[in-house]
PDB file of C-alpha atoms in Angstrom:
ATOM      1  CA  MET W  29     -44.450-190.754 136.671  1.00 43.00           C
ATOM      2  CA  ASN W  30     -45.911-191.276 140.153  1.00 45.00           C
ATOM      3  CA  LEU W  31     -43.330-188.847 141.510  1.00 41.00           C
ATOM      4  CA  LYS W  32     -44.455-186.280 138.951  1.00 42.00           C
ATOM      5  CA  HIS W  33     -48.105-186.632 139.939  1.00 44.00           C
ATOM      6  CA  HIS W  34     -47.138-186.452 143.601  1.00 44.00           C
ATOM      7  CA  PHE W  35     -45.875-182.902 143.114  1.00 41.00           C
ATOM      8  CA  LEU W  36     -48.026-181.774 140.195  1.00 43.00           C
ATOM      9  CA  LEU W  37     -51.522-182.304 141.567  1.00 41.00           C
ATOM     10  CA  PRO W  38     -51.043-180.592 144.976  1.00 43.00           C
ATOM     11  CA  ALA W  39     -49.190-177.694 143.350  1.00 41.00           C
ATOM     12  CA  LEU W  40     -51.897-177.102 140.748  1.00 40.00           C
ATOM     13  CA  ALA W  41     -54.669-177.379 143.336  1.00 42.00           C
ATOM     14  CA  LEU W  42     -52.881-174.892 145.560  1.00 41.00           C
ATOM     15  CA  ALA W  43     -52.327-172.495 142.682  1.00 42.00           C
ATOM     16  CA  LEU W  44     -55.996-172.617 141.647  1.00 39.00           C
ATOM     17  CA  ALA W  45     -57.249-172.194 145.218  1.00 43.00           C
ATOM     18  CA  SER W  46     -54.914-169.279 145.915  1.00 44.00           C
ATOM     19  CA  GLY W  47     -55.784-167.639 142.609  1.00 44.00           C
ATOM     20  CA  ALA W  48     -59.511-167.823 143.366  1.00 43.00           C
ATOM     21  CA  ARG W  49     -58.967-166.461 146.854  1.00 45.00           C
ATOM     22  CA  ALA W  50     -56.855-163.589 145.563  1.00 48.00           C
ATOM     23  CA  VAL W  51     -59.890-162.305 143.659  1.00 63.00           C
ATOM     24  CA  ALA W  52     -61.751-161.819 146.932  1.00 86.00           C
ATOM     25  CA  VAL W  53     -58.980-160.973 149.397  1.00 93.00           C
ATOM     26  CA  THR W  54     -55.360-159.855 149.155  1.00 93.00           C
ATOM     27  CA  PRO W  55     -52.882-159.738 152.061  1.00 94.00           C
ATOM     28  CA  ALA W  56     -51.424-156.366 153.033  1.00 93.00           C
ATOM     29  CA  ALA W  57     -47.694-155.765 152.738  1.00 90.00           C
ATOM     30  CA  ILE W  58     -45.674-157.174 155.606  1.00 87.00           C
ATOM     31  CA  ASN W  59     -44.660-153.613 156.590  1.00 89.00           C
ATOM     32  CA  ALA W  60     -48.139-152.077 156.115  1.00 92.00           C
ATOM     33  CA  GLY W  61     -48.142-150.731 159.665  1.00 94.00           C
ATOM     34  CA  LYS W  62     -50.788-149.555 162.119  1.00 97.00           C
ATOM     35  CA  ILE W  63     -53.857-147.519 161.220  1.00 98.00           C
ATOM     36  CA  PRO W  64     -53.204-143.810 161.983  1.00 98.00           C
ATOM     37  CA  ASP W  65     -54.591-142.454 165.244  1.00 98.00           C
ATOM     38  CA  ILE W  66     -56.648-139.655 163.724  1.00 98.00           C
ATOM     39  CA  THR W  67     -59.284-137.465 165.381  1.00 98.00           C
ATOM     40  CA  VAL W  68     -62.859-138.685 164.838  1.00 98.00           C
ATOM     41  CA  TRP W  69     -66.406-137.748 165.855  1.00 98.00           C
ATOM     42  CA  ASP W  70     -69.164-140.259 166.567  1.00 96.00           C
ATOM     43  CA  GLU W  71     -72.939-140.037 166.057  1.00 95.00           C
ATOM     44  CA  ALA W  72     -73.303-138.067 169.273  1.00 95.00           C
ATOM     45  CA  ASP W  73     -70.791-135.561 167.884  1.00 96.00           C
ATOM     46  CA  VAL W  74     -68.322-136.528 170.624  1.00 97.00           C
ATOM     47  CA  GLN W  75     -64.651-136.240 169.709  1.00 97.00           C
ATOM     48  CA  HIS W  76     -62.225-139.103 170.312  1.00 97.00           C
ATOM     49  CA  THR W  77     -59.090-140.484 168.780  1.00 98.00           C
ATOM     50  CA  LEU W  78     -59.619-143.430 166.481  1.00 98.00           C
ATOM     51  CA  TRP W  79     -57.543-145.749 168.674  1.00 98.00           C
ATOM     52  CA  GLU W  80     -59.677-144.784 171.690  1.00 97.00           C
ATOM     53  CA  GLU W  81     -62.836-145.660 169.769  1.00 96.00           C
ATOM     54  CA  LEU W  82     -61.451-149.014 168.683  1.00 97.00           C
ATOM     55  CA  ARG W  83     -60.142-149.963 172.125  1.00 96.00           C
ATOM     56  CA  ALA W  84     -63.472-149.077 173.711  1.00 95.00           C
ATOM     57  CA  ALA W  85     -65.258-151.364 171.233  1.00 94.00           C
ATOM     58  CA  GLY W  86     -63.611-154.543 172.552  1.00 94.00           C
ATOM     59  CA  THR W  87     -60.948-156.927 171.283  1.00 92.00           C
ATOM     60  CA  GLY W  88     -60.135-158.991 168.230  1.00 94.00           C
ATOM     61  CA  PRO W  89     -59.554-158.063 164.592  1.00 96.00           C
ATOM     62  CA  VAL W  90     -61.179-154.985 163.052  1.00 98.00           C
ATOM     63  CA  ILE W  91     -63.148-154.879 159.790  1.00 98.00           C
ATOM     64  CA  VAL W  92     -62.869-151.383 158.272  1.00 98.00           C
ATOM     65  CA  LEU W  93     -65.422-150.210 155.695  1.00 98.00           C
ATOM     66  CA  PRO W  94     -64.972-146.702 154.222  1.00 98.00           C
ATOM     67  CA  VAL W  95     -68.211-145.041 153.062  1.00 97.00           C
ATOM     68  CA  TYR W  96     -69.842-141.702 152.451  1.00 96.00           C
ATOM     69  CA  THR W  97     -73.412-141.465 153.665  1.00 96.00           C
ATOM     70  CA  ARG W  98     -74.870-139.781 150.537  1.00 94.00           C
ATOM     71  CA  CYS W  99     -73.718-142.658 148.344  1.00 94.00           C
ATOM     72  CA  THR W 100     -76.532-144.410 146.485  1.00 91.00           C
ATOM     73  CA  MET W 101     -74.459-147.140 144.853  1.00 90.00           C
ATOM     74  CA  SER W 102     -71.661-149.280 146.338  1.00 94.00           C
ATOM     75  CA  CYS W 103     -71.535-147.884 149.905  1.00 96.00           C
ATOM     76  CA  PRO W 104     -75.052-148.997 150.921  1.00 95.00           C
ATOM     77  CA  VAL W 105     -74.577-152.284 149.052  1.00 96.00           C
ATOM     78  CA  LEU W 106     -71.344-153.077 150.884  1.00 97.00           C
ATOM     79  CA  ALA W 107     -72.818-151.991 154.229  1.00 97.00           C
ATOM     80  CA  ARG W 108     -75.848-154.265 153.824  1.00 96.00           C
ATOM     81  CA  MET W 109     -73.607-157.075 152.604  1.00 96.00           C
ATOM     82  CA  LEU W 110     -71.383-156.706 155.654  1.00 97.00           C
ATOM     83  CA  VAL W 111     -74.414-156.851 157.963  1.00 97.00           C
ATOM     84  CA  GLN W 112     -75.672-159.974 156.210  1.00 96.00           C
ATOM     85  CA  GLN W 113     -72.351-161.810 156.039  1.00 96.00           C
ATOM     86  CA  THR W 114     -71.237-161.063 159.602  1.00 95.00           C
ATOM     87  CA  SER W 115     -74.570-162.409 160.850  1.00 93.00           C
ATOM     88  CA  GLN W 116     -73.463-165.793 159.470  1.00 93.00           C
ATOM     89  CA  ILE W 117     -70.117-165.877 161.240  1.00 88.00           C
ATOM     90  CA  GLY W 118     -71.526-166.971 164.583  1.00 76.00           C
ATOM     91  CA  GLY W 119     -69.429-167.315 167.736  1.00 72.00           C
ATOM     92  CA  GLY W 120     -65.710-167.758 168.043  1.00 75.00           C
ATOM     93  CA  THR W 121     -63.114-165.022 167.751  1.00 78.00           C
ATOM     94  CA  PRO W 122     -64.453-161.603 168.789  1.00 92.00           C
ATOM     95  CA  TYR W 123     -64.148-158.837 166.226  1.00 95.00           C
ATOM     96  CA  ARG W 124     -64.933-155.162 165.756  1.00 97.00           C
ATOM     97  CA  VAL W 125     -66.401-153.244 162.810  1.00 98.00           C
ATOM     98  CA  LEU W 126     -65.427-149.676 161.920  1.00 98.00           C
ATOM     99  CA  ILE W 127     -67.546-147.720 159.415  1.00 98.00           C
ATOM    100  CA  PHE W 128     -65.510-144.649 158.471  1.00 98.00           C
ATOM    101  CA  SER W 129     -66.937-141.711 156.500  1.00 98.00           C
ATOM    102  CA  PHE W 130     -64.440-140.187 154.071  1.00 97.00           C
ATOM    103  CA  ASP W 131     -66.811-137.289 153.306  1.00 96.00           C
ATOM    104  CA  PRO W 132     -65.791-134.135 155.225  1.00 95.00           C
ATOM    105  CA  GLY W 133     -69.353-132.875 154.680  1.00 95.00           C
ATOM    106  CA  ASP W 134     -70.923-135.663 156.760  1.00 96.00           C
ATOM    107  CA  ASP W 135     -72.155-134.712 160.227  1.00 97.00           C
ATOM    108  CA  ALA W 136     -73.515-136.544 163.265  1.00 97.00           C
ATOM    109  CA  GLN W 137     -77.059-136.643 161.884  1.00 97.00           C
ATOM    110  CA  ALA W 138     -75.847-138.129 158.586  1.00 97.00           C
ATOM    111  CA  LEU W 139     -74.014-140.869 160.477  1.00 97.00           C
ATOM    112  CA  HIS W 140     -77.064-141.663 162.581  1.00 96.00           C
ATOM    113  CA  GLN W 141     -79.344-141.832 159.538  1.00 96.00           C
ATOM    114  CA  PHE W 142     -76.888-144.134 157.783  1.00 97.00           C
ATOM    115  CA  ARG W 143     -76.912-146.498 160.769  1.00 97.00           C
ATOM    116  CA  VAL W 144     -80.699-146.562 160.934  1.00 96.00           C
ATOM    117  CA  GLN W 145     -81.283-146.923 157.184  1.00 95.00           C
ATOM    118  CA  LYS W 146     -78.672-149.655 156.751  1.00 95.00           C
ATOM    119  CA  LYS W 147     -79.645-151.377 160.037  1.00 96.00           C
ATOM    120  CA  LEU W 148     -76.103-151.415 161.351  1.00 97.00           C
ATOM    121  CA  PRO W 149     -75.625-153.249 164.680  1.00 95.00           C
ATOM    122  CA  SER W 150     -75.323-150.966 167.696  1.00 94.00           C
ATOM    123  CA  ALA W 151     -71.889-152.358 168.557  1.00 94.00           C
ATOM    124  CA  TRP W 152     -70.409-151.200 165.260  1.00 97.00           C
ATOM    125  CA  ILE W 153     -68.332-148.017 165.312  1.00 97.00           C
ATOM    126  CA  LEU W 154     -69.516-145.271 162.964  1.00 97.00           C
ATOM    127  CA  VAL W 155     -67.343-142.160 162.768  1.00 98.00           C
ATOM    128  CA  ARG W 156     -66.409-139.158 160.615  1.00 98.00           C
ATOM    129  CA  SER W 157     -63.323-136.962 160.513  1.00 98.00           C
ATOM    130  CA  GLY W 158     -61.884-133.748 159.174  1.00 97.00           C
ATOM    131  CA  ALA W 159     -60.414-133.310 155.703  1.00 96.00           C
ATOM    132  CA  ALA W 160     -56.762-133.594 156.750  1.00 97.00           C
ATOM    133  CA  ASP W 161     -57.304-136.756 158.785  1.00 98.00           C
ATOM    134  CA  ILE W 162     -59.496-138.265 156.067  1.00 98.00           C
ATOM    135  CA  ARG W 163     -56.538-137.824 153.741  1.00 97.00           C
ATOM    136  CA  ARG W 164     -54.252-139.579 156.257  1.00 98.00           C
ATOM    137  CA  PHE W 165     -56.733-142.451 156.498  1.00 98.00           C
ATOM    138  CA  CYS W 166     -57.104-142.828 152.730  1.00 97.00           C
ATOM    139  CA  ASP W 167     -53.363-142.518 152.090  1.00 97.00           C
ATOM    140  CA  PHE W 168     -52.636-145.239 154.654  1.00 97.00           C
ATOM    141  CA  PHE W 169     -54.885-147.736 152.862  1.00 97.00           C
ATOM    142  CA  HIS W 170     -54.011-146.425 149.356  1.00 96.00           C
ATOM    143  CA  TYR W 171     -57.739-145.772 149.045  1.00 96.00           C
ATOM    144  CA  SER W 172     -58.655-143.564 146.074  1.00 94.00           C
ATOM    145  CA  VAL W 173     -61.449-140.964 146.247  1.00 95.00           C
ATOM    146  CA  LEU W 174     -62.325-138.498 143.479  1.00 93.00           C
ATOM    147  CA  THR W 175     -65.032-135.831 143.694  1.00 90.00           C
ATOM    148  CA  GLU W 176     -67.277-135.122 140.697  1.00 88.00           C
ATOM    149  CA  GLY W 177     -69.831-132.535 141.819  1.00 86.00           C
ATOM    150  CA  PRO W 178     -72.000-134.140 144.529  1.00 85.00           C
ATOM    151  CA  VAL W 179     -70.680-137.619 143.669  1.00 89.00           C
ATOM    152  CA  MET W 180     -67.591-139.163 145.260  1.00 94.00           C
ATOM    153  CA  ILE W 181     -65.951-141.806 143.085  1.00 94.00           C
ATOM    154  CA  HIS W 182     -64.035-144.331 145.160  1.00 94.00           C
ATOM    155  CA  THR W 183     -62.606-147.827 145.106  1.00 92.00           C
ATOM    156  CA  ASN W 184     -64.779-150.637 146.472  1.00 94.00           C
ATOM    157  CA  GLN W 185     -62.578-152.050 149.178  1.00 96.00           C
ATOM    158  CA  MET W 186     -62.819-153.128 152.785  1.00 97.00           C
ATOM    159  CA  PHE W 187     -59.858-153.644 155.098  1.00 98.00           C
ATOM    160  CA  LEU W 188     -58.894-155.984 157.916  1.00 98.00           C
ATOM    161  CA  LEU W 189     -56.777-155.053 160.935  1.00 97.00           C
ATOM    162  CA  ASP W 190     -55.475-157.465 163.550  1.00 96.00           C
ATOM    163  CA  HIS W 191     -56.108-156.908 167.268  1.00 95.00           C
ATOM    164  CA  ASN W 192     -53.092-154.552 167.416  1.00 95.00           C
ATOM    165  CA  LEU W 193     -54.677-152.424 164.660  1.00 97.00           C
ATOM    166  CA  GLN W 194     -52.086-153.492 162.072  1.00 96.00           C
ATOM    167  CA  TRP W 195     -53.371-153.625 158.486  1.00 97.00           C
ATOM    168  CA  ARG W 196     -53.415-157.299 157.421  1.00 96.00           C
ATOM    169  CA  ALA W 197     -55.689-157.743 154.363  1.00 96.00           C
ATOM    170  CA  THR W 198     -57.925-156.064 151.765  1.00 97.00           C
ATOM    171  CA  PHE W 199     -61.343-157.343 150.650  1.00 97.00           C
ATOM    172  CA  ILE W 200     -62.097-156.582 147.014  1.00 94.00           C
ATOM    173  CA  ASP W 201     -65.476-155.382 145.658  1.00 92.00           C
ATOM    174  CA  GLN W 202     -68.280-157.838 146.521  1.00 91.00           C
ATOM    175  CA  SER W 203     -66.299-161.023 145.851  1.00 90.00           C
ATOM    176  CA  TRP W 204     -65.993-162.030 149.514  1.00 94.00           C
ATOM    177  CA  ASN W 205     -68.429-163.799 151.820  1.00 94.00           C
ATOM    178  CA  ALA W 206     -68.823-164.924 155.429  1.00 95.00           C
ATOM    179  CA  ALA W 207     -66.361-167.771 154.911  1.00 93.00           C
ATOM    180  CA  ASP W 208     -63.715-165.315 153.688  1.00 94.00           C
ATOM    181  CA  LEU W 209     -64.303-163.079 156.697  1.00 94.00           C
ATOM    182  CA  ARG W 210     -63.947-166.016 159.089  1.00 93.00           C
ATOM    183  CA  ILE W 211     -60.838-167.412 157.410  1.00 93.00           C
ATOM    184  CA  TRP W 212     -58.979-164.127 157.149  1.00 95.00           C
ATOM    185  CA  MET W 213     -59.847-162.943 160.658  1.00 94.00           C
ATOM    186  CA  ASN W 214     -58.385-166.204 161.963  1.00 92.00           C
ATOM    187  CA  ARG W 215     -55.324-165.723 159.780  1.00 92.00           C
ATOM    188  CA  ALA W 216     -54.875-162.174 161.030  1.00 91.00           C
ATOM    189  CA  GLU W 217     -54.692-163.458 164.593  1.00 88.00           C
ATOM    190  CA  SER W 218     -52.300-166.355 163.801  1.00 82.00           C
ATOM    191  CA  PRO W 219     -48.816-165.665 165.224  1.00 67.00           C
ATOM    192  CA  GLY W 220     -45.358-166.509 163.908  1.00 51.00           C
ATOM    193  CA  LEU W 221     -44.267-168.028 160.603  1.00 48.00           C
ATOM    194  CA  ALA W 222     -47.465-170.037 160.194  1.00 52.00           C
ATOM    195  CA  GLY W 223     -49.512-166.854 160.472  1.00 54.00           C
ATOM    196  CA  TRP W 224     -47.322-165.020 157.974  1.00 52.00           C
ATOM    197  CA  LEU W 225     -47.584-167.868 155.455  1.00 57.00           C
ATOM    198  CA  ALA W 226     -51.360-167.985 155.958  1.00 55.00           C
ATOM    199  CA  MET W 227     -51.627-164.276 155.154  1.00 56.00           C
ATOM    200  CA  ASN W 228     -49.329-164.663 152.141  1.00 56.00           C
ATOM    201  CA  PRO W 229     -50.558-167.815 150.348  1.00 56.00           C
ATOM    202  CA  GLU W 230     -48.740-166.864 147.148  1.00 54.00           C
ATOM    203  CA  VAL W 231     -45.523-167.946 148.887  1.00 51.00           C
ATOM    204  CA  LEU W 232     -46.930-171.451 149.175  1.00 49.00           C
ATOM    205  CA  VAL W 233     -47.709-171.372 145.457  1.00 52.00           C
ATOM    206  CA  PHE W 234     -44.076-170.518 144.693  1.00 50.00           C
ATOM    207  CA  ILE W 235     -42.943-173.351 146.965  1.00 52.00           C
ATOM    208  CA  GLY W 236     -45.352-175.718 145.207  1.00 57.00           C
ATOM    209  CA  PHE W 237     -44.089-174.770 141.753  1.00 53.00           C
ATOM    210  CA  GLY W 238     -40.521-175.018 143.010  1.00 58.00           C
ATOM    211  CA  GLY W 239     -41.253-178.572 144.115  1.00 56.00           C
ATOM    212  CA  LEU W 240     -42.873-179.278 140.758  1.00 66.00           C
ATOM    213  CA  LEU W 241     -39.828-177.972 138.878  1.00 65.00           C
ATOM    214  CA  LEU W 242     -37.507-180.048 141.056  1.00 64.00           C
ATOM    215  CA  SER W 243     -39.562-183.181 140.462  1.00 63.00           C
ATOM    216  CA  LEU W 244     -39.505-182.624 136.688  1.00 68.00           C
ATOM    217  CA  MET W 245     -35.738-182.184 136.786  1.00 69.00           C
ATOM    218  CA  LEU W 246     -35.371-185.417 138.747  1.00 67.00           C
ATOM    219  CA  ILE W 247     -37.571-187.281 136.272  1.00 69.00           C
ATOM    220  CA  LEU W 248     -35.677-185.828 133.313  1.00 67.00           C
ATOM    221  CA  GLY W 249     -32.386-186.765 134.925  1.00 59.00           C
ATOM    222  CA  ALA W 250     -33.624-190.296 135.505  1.00 62.00           C
ATOM    223  CA  PHE W 251     -34.569-190.682 131.826  1.00 63.00           C
ATOM    224  CA  ILE W 252     -31.216-189.251 130.684  1.00 71.00           C
ATOM    225  CA  LEU W 253     -29.173-191.507 132.949  1.00 62.00           C
ATOM    226  CA  ARG W 254     -31.237-194.631 132.317  1.00 61.00           C
ATOM    227  CA  PRO W 255     -29.925-195.395 128.748  1.00 56.00           C
ATOM    228  CA  ARG W 256     -26.354-194.942 129.921  1.00 54.00           C
ATOM    229  CA  SER W 257     -26.944-197.403 132.740  1.00 50.00           C
ATOM    230  CA  LEU W 258     -28.450-199.976 130.349  1.00 48.00           C
ATOM    231  CA  SER W 259     -25.581-199.479 127.901  1.00 51.00           C
ATOM    232  CA  SER W 260     -23.072-200.002 130.676  1.00 53.00           C
ATOM    233  CA  GLN W 261     -24.795-203.209 131.727  1.00 52.00           C
ATOM    234  CA  ALA W 262     -24.832-204.489 128.102  1.00 48.00           C
ATOM    235  CA  THR W 263     -21.108-203.759 127.713  1.00 52.00           C
ATOM    236  CA  SER W 264     -20.402-205.623 130.927  1.00 51.00           C
ATOM    237  CA  VAL W 265     -22.301-208.692 129.682  1.00 47.00           C
ATOM    238  CA  ILE W 266     -20.435-208.713 126.325  1.00 50.00           C
ATOM    239  CA  ARG W 267     -17.072-208.548 128.091  1.00 52.00           C
ATOM    240  CA  ARG W 268     -17.979-211.527 130.216  1.00 53.00           C
TER     241      ARG W 268
END
């Protein structure tokens, strides 16, 4: 019974923790790839490639928040939430933030007003793009956008890239917080097998349940074999 508890409790705790985390953040596929190097324009209406913008902004992982500046619902909420939660991260690993407009109607003035109204830090990148490159961006992240008159209906997601601009994780709705940002940025920068396991915690859950199943089989086998062993001992005593 102690053997059973030895495997059961850690496995269940791991499953519950990973399940709760999956609500807030999900790892990207192992072959998700690198964000496309599309053409973008900044608030000064200067054209660059997206990779140029990101490299000029420094090093470390990249938090990517898609928005459209006319949005009156989730976009401003997520932008303000990102400002608030990143302010709690403190020092440590450097990171970059990319605010990307998926509205081909946005211009430089709209970007600037969005930064001012949402009080975005000056170091954050805020860019727009053309319709074709917006489609490339959205297709890369499997990010859905539908247009209903002046309203753009979109999924509420934020994305995490590692320092090489590889897609590593997706933040869901408003379920995440500063702790999630810190944990997953560290995971995104972790190399090797340990880093891959950290970004894919469901694998550890499978390992935990595999250990649990093995322990139950061992216990069951012990109970099955035990009567036979006692019977053998009793037969030996009678013969003597």
